[in-house]
JSON list of C-alpha atoms in Angstrom, two decimals:
[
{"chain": "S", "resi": 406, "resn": "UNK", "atom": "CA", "xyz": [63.84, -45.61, 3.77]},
{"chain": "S", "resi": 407, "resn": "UNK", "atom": "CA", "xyz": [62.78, -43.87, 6.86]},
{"chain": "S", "resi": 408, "resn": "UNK", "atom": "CA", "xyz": [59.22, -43.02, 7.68]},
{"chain": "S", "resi": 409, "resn": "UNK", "atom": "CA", "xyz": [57.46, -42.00, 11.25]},
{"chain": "S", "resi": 410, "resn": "UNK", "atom": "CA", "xyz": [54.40, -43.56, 11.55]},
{"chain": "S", "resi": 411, "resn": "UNK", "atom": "CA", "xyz": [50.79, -42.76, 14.04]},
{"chain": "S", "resi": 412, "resn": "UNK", "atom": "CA", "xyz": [48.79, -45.26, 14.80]},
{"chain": "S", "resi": 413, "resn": "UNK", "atom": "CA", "xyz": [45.16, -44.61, 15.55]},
{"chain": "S", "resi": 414, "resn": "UNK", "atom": "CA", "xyz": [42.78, -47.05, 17.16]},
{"chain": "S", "resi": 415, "resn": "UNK", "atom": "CA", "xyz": [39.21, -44.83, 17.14]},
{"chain": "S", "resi": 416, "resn": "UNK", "atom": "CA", "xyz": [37.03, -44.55, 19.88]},
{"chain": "S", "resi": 417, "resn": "UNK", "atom": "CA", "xyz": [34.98, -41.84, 21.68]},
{"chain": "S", "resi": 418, "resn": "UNK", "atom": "CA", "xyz": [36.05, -42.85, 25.55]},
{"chain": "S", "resi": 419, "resn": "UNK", "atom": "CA", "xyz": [39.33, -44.34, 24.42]},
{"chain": "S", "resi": 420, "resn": "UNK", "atom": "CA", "xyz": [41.11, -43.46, 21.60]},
{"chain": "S", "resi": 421, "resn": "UNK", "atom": "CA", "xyz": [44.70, -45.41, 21.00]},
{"chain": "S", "resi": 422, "resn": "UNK", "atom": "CA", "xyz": [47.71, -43.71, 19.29]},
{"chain": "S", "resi": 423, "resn": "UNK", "atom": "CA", "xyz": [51.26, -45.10, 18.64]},
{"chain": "S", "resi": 424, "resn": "UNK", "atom": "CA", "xyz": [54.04, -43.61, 17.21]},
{"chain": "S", "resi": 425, "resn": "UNK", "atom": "CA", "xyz": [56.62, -45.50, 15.28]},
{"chain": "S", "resi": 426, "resn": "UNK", "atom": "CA", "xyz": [59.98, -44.43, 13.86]},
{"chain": "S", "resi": 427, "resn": "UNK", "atom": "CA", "xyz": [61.07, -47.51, 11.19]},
{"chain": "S", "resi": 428, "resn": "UNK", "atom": "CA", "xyz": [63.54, -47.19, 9.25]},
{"chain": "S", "resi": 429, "resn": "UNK", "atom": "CA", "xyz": [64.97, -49.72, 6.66]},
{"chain": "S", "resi": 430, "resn": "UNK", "atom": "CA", "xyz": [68.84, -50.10, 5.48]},
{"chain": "S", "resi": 431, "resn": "UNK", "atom": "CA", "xyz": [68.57, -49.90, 1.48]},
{"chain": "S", "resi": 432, "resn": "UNK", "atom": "CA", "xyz": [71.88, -52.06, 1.40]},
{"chain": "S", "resi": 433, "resn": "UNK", "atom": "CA", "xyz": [71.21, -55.14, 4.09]},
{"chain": "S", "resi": 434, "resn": "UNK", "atom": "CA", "xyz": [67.26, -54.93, 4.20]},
{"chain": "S", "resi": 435, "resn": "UNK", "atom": "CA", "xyz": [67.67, -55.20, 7.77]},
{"chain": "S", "resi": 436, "resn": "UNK", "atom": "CA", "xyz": [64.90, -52.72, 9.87]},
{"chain": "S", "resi": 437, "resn": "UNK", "atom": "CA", "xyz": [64.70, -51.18, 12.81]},
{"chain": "S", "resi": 438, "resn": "UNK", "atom": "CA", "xyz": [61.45, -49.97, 14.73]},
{"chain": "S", "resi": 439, "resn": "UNK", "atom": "CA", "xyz": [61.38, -48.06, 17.23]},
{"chain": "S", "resi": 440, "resn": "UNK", "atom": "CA", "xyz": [58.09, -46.86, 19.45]},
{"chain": "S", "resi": 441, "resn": "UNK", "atom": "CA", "xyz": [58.35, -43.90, 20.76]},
{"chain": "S", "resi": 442, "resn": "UNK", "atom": "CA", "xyz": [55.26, -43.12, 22.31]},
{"chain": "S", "resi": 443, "resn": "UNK", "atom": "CA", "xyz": [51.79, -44.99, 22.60]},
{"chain": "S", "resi": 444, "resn": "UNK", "atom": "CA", "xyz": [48.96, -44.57, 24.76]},
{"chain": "S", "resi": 445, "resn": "UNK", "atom": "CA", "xyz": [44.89, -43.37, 24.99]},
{"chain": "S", "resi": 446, "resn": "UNK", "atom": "CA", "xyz": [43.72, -40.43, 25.04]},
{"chain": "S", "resi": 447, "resn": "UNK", "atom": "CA", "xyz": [40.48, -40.76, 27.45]},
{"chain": "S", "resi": 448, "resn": "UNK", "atom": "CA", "xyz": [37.09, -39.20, 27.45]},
{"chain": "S", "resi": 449, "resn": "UNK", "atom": "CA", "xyz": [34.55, -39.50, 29.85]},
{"chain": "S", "resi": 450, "resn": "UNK", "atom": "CA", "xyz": [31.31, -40.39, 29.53]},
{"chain": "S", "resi": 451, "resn": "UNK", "atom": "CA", "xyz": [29.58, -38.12, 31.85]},
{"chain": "S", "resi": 452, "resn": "UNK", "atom": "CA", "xyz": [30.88, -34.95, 29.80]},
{"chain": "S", "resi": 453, "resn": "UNK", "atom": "CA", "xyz": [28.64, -34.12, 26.52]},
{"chain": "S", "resi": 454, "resn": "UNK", "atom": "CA", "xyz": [29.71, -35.53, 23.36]},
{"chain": "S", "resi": 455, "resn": "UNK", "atom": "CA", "xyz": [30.91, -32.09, 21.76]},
{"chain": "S", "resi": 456, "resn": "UNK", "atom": "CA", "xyz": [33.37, -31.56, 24.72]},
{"chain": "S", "resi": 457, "resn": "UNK", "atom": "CA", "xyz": [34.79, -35.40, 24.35]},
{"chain": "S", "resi": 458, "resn": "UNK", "atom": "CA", "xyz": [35.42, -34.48, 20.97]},
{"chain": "S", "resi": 459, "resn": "UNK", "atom": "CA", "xyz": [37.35, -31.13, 22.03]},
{"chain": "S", "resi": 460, "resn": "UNK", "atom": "CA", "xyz": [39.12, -33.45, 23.76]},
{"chain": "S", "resi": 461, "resn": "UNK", "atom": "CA", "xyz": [40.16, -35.84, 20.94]},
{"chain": "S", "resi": 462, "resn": "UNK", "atom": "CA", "xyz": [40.88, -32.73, 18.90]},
{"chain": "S", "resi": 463, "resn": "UNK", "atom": "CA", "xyz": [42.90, -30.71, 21.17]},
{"chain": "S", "resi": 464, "resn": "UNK", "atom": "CA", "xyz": [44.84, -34.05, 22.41]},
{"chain": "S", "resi": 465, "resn": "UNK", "atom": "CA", "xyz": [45.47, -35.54, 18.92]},
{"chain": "S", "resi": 466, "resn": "UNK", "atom": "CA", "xyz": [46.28, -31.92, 17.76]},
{"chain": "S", "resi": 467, "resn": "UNK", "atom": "CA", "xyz": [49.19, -31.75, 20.38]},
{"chain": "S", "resi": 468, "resn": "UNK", "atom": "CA", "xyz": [50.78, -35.51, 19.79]},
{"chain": "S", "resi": 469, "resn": "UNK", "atom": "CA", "xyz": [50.99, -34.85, 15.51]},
{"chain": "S", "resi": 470, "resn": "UNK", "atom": "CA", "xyz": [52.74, -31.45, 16.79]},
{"chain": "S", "resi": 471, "resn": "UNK", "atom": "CA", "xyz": [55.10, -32.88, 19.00]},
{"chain": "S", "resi": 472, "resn": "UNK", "atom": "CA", "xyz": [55.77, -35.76, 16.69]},
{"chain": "S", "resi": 473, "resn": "UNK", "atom": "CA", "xyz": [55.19, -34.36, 13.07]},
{"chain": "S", "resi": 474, "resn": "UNK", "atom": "CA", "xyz": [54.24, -38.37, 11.97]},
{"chain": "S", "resi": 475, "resn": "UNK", "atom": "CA", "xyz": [54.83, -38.68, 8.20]},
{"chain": "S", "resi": 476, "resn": "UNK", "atom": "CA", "xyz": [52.07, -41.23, 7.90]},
{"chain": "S", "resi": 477, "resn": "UNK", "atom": "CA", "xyz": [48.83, -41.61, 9.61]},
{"chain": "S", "resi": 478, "resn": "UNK", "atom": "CA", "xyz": [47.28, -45.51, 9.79]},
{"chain": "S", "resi": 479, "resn": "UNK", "atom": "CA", "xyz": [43.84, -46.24, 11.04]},
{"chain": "S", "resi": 480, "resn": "UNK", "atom": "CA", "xyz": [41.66, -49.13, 11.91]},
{"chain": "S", "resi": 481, "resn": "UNK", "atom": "CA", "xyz": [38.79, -49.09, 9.16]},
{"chain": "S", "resi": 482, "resn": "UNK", "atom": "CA", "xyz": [35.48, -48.36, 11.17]},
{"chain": "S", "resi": 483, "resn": "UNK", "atom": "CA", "xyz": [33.29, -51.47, 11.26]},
{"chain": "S", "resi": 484, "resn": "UNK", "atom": "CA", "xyz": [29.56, -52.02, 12.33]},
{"chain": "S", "resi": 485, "resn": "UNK", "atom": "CA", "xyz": [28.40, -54.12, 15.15]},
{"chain": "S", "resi": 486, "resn": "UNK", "atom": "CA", "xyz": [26.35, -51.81, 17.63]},
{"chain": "S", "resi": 487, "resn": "UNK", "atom": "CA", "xyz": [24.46, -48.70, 15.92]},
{"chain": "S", "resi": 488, "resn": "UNK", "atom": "CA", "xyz": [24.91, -46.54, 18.96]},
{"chain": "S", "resi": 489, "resn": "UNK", "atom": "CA", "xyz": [28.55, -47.06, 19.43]},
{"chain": "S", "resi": 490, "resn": "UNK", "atom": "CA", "xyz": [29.22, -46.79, 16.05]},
{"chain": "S", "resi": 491, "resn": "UNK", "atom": "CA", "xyz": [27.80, -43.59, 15.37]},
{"chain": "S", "resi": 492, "resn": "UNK", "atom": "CA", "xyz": [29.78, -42.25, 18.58]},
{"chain": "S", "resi": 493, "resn": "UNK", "atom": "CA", "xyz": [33.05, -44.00, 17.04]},
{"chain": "S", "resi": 494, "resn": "UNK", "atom": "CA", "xyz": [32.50, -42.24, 13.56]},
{"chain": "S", "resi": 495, "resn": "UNK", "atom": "CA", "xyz": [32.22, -38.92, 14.95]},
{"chain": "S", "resi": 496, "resn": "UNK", "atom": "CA", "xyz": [35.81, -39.50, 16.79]},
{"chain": "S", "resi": 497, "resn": "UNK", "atom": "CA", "xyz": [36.80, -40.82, 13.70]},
{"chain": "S", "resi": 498, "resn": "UNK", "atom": "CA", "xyz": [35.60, -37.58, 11.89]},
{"chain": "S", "resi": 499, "resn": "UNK", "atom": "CA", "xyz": [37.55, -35.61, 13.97]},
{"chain": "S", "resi": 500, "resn": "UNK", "atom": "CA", "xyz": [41.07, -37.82, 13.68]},
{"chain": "S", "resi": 501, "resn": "UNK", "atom": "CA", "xyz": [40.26, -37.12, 9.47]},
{"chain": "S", "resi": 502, "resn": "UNK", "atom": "CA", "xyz": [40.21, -33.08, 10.10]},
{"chain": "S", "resi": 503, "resn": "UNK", "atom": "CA", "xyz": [43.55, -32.91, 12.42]},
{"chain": "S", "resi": 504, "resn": "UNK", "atom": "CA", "xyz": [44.91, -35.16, 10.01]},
{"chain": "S", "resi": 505, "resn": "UNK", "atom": "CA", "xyz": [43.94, -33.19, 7.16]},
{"chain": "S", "resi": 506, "resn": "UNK", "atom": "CA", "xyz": [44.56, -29.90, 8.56]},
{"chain": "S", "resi": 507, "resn": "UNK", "atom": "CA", "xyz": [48.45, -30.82, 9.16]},
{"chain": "S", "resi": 508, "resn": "UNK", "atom": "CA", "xyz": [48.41, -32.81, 5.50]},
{"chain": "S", "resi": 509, "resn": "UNK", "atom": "CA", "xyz": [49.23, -35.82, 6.93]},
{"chain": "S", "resi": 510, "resn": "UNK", "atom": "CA", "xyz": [48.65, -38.93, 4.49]},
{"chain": "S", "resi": 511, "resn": "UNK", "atom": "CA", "xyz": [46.26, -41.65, 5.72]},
{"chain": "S", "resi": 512, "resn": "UNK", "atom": "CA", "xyz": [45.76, -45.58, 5.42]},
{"chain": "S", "resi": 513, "resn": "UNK", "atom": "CA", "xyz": [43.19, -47.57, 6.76]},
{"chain": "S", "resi": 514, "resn": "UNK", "atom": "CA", "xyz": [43.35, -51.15, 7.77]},
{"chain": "S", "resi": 515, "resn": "UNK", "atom": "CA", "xyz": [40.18, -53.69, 8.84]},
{"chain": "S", "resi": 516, "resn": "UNK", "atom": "CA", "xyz": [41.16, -55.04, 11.86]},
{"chain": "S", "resi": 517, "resn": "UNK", "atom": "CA", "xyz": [41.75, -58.59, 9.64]},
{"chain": "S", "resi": 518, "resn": "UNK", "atom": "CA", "xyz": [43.96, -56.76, 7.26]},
{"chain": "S", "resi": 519, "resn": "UNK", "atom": "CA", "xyz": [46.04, -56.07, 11.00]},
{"chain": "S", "resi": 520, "resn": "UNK", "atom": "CA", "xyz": [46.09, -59.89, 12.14]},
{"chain": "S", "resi": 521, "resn": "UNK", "atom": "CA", "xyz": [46.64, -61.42, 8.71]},
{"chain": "S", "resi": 522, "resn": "UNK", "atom": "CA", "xyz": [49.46, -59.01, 8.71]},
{"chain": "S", "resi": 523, "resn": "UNK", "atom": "CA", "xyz": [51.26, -59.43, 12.06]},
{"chain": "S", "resi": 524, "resn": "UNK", "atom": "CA", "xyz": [50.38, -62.83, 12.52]},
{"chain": "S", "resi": 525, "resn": "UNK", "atom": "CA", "xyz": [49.57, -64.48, 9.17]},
{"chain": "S", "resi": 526, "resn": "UNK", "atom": "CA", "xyz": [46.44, -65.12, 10.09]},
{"chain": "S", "resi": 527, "resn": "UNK", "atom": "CA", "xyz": [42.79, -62.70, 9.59]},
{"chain": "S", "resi": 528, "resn": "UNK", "atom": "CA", "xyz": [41.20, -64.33, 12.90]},
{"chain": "S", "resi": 529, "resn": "UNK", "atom": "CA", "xyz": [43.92, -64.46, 14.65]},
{"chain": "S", "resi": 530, "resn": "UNK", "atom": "CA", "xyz": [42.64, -63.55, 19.00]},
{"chain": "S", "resi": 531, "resn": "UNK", "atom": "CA", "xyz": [43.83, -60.07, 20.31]},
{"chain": "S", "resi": 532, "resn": "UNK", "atom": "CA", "xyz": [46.77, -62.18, 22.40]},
{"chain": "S", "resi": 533, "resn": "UNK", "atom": "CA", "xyz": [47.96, -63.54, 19.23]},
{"chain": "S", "resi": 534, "resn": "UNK", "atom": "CA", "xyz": [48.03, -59.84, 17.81]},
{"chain": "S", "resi": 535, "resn": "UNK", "atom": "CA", "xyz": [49.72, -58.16, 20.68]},
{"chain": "S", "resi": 536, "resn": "UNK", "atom": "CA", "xyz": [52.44, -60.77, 21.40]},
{"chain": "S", "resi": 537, "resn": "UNK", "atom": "CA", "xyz": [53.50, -60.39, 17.40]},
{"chain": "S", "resi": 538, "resn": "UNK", "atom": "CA", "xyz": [53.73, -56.40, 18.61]},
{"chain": "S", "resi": 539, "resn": "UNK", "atom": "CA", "xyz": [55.85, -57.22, 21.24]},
{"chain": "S", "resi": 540, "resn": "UNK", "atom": "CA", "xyz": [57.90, -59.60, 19.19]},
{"chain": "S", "resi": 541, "resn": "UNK", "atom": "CA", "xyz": [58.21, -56.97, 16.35]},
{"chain": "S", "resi": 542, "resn": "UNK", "atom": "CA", "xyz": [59.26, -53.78, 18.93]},
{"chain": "S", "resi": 543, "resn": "UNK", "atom": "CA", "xyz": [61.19, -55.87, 21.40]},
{"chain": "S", "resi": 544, "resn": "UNK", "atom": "CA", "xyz": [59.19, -55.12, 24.05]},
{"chain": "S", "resi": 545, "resn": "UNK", "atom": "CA", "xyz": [59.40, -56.54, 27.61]},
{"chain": "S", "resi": 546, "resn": "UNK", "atom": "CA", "xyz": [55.82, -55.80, 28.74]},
{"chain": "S", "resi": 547, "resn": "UNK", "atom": "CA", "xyz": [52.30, -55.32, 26.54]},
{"chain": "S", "resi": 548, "resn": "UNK", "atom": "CA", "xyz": [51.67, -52.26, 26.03]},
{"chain": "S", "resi": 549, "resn": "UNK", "atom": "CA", "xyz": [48.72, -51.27, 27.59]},
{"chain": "S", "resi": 550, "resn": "UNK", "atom": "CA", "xyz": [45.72, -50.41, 27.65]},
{"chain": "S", "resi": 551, "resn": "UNK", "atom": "CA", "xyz": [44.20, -52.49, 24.71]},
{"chain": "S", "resi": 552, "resn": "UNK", "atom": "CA", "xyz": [43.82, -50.00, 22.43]},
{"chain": "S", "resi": 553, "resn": "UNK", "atom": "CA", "xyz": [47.19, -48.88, 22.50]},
{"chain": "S", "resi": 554, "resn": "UNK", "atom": "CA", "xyz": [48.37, -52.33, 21.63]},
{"chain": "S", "resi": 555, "resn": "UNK", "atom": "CA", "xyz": [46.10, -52.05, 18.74]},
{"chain": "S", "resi": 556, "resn": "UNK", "atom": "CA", "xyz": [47.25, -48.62, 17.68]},
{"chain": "S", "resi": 557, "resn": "UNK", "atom": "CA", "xyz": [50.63, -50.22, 17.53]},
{"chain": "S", "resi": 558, "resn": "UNK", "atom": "CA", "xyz": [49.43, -53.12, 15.35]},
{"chain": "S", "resi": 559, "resn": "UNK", "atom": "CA", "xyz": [48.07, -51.24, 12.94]},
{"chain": "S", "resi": 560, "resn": "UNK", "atom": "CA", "xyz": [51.39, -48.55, 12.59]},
{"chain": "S", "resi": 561, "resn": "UNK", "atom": "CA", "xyz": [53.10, -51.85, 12.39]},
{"chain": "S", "resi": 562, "resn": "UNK", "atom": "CA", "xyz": [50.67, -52.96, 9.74]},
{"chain": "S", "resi": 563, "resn": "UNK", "atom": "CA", "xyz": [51.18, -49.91, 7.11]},
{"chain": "S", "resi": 564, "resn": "UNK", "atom": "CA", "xyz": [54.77, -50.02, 8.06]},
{"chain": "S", "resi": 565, "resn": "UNK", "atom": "CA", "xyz": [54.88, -53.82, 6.37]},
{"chain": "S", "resi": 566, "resn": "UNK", "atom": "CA", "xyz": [52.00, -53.41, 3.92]},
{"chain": "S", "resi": 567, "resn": "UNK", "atom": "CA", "xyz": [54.33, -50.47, 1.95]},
{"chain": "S", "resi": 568, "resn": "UNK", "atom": "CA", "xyz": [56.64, -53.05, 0.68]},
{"chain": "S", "resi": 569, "resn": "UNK", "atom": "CA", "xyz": [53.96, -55.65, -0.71]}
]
């Protein structure tokens, strides 16, 4: 089984992506994952909300062209300040219609669901979370910034969670 799988962290100033090609051998079990790209695409504050979210969409529009992903995975939007939140949902809105617009199935993942899969644990600290990315991609370094990391843990995430 093959599958190439983006990762989306949401966020209005930051928004994390990662792109994973995994792949497992139907005759040893034995996978292989391979990143092969991850980063943020950035907004800045000063602009007006509607052009940050040109931004997302235009950005997001050319990495699921360049990398046709056959799965999308997102981190489930959570409350904890109103104002962010709202901002968050409206990137999030826009993630749902490039998604949708290139047909590109979507699962979404609490940020527990992420650390109780990558680490065994649904508390686990961000450290905990990132060194179990590293540790799963081989990686030398983090990846950074943060929410890269994260968009990588939660590819990861529906990568493992398709086999429970």
């Amino acid at each position: 089984m093959q599958k190439r799988i983006l990762g989306l962290d949401p966020g209005l100033a930051r928004l994390g992506f990662g792109i994973l090609d995994c792949e497992q051998c139907e005759d040893t079990q034995e996978e292989h994952l391979n990143p092969l790209d991850f980063g943020v695409i950035t907004t800045p504050s000063s602009q007006a909300v509607g052009d940050r979210l040109c931004t997302l969409y235009d950005d997001l529009q050319a990495i699921v062209t360049q990398w046709k992903p056959d799965l999308a995975a997102i981190e489930k939007l959570f409350f904890y300040r109103m104002g962010n939140t709202i901002l968050v949902a409206q990137a999030r809105g826009v993630l749902l219609l490039v998604l949708a617009q290139h047909q590109i199935p979507m699962v979404e993942y609490t940020p527990a669901q992420v650390k109780q899969t990558l680490t065994g644990y649904g508390k686990a600290d961000k450290e905990e979370v990132q060194e179990s990315v590293m540790l799963e991609l081989a990686l030398e370094e983090m990846p950074k910034p943060d929410d890269a990391a994260d968009a990588l843990a939660i590819a990861l995430t529906a990568w493992f969670c398709q086999f429970d």
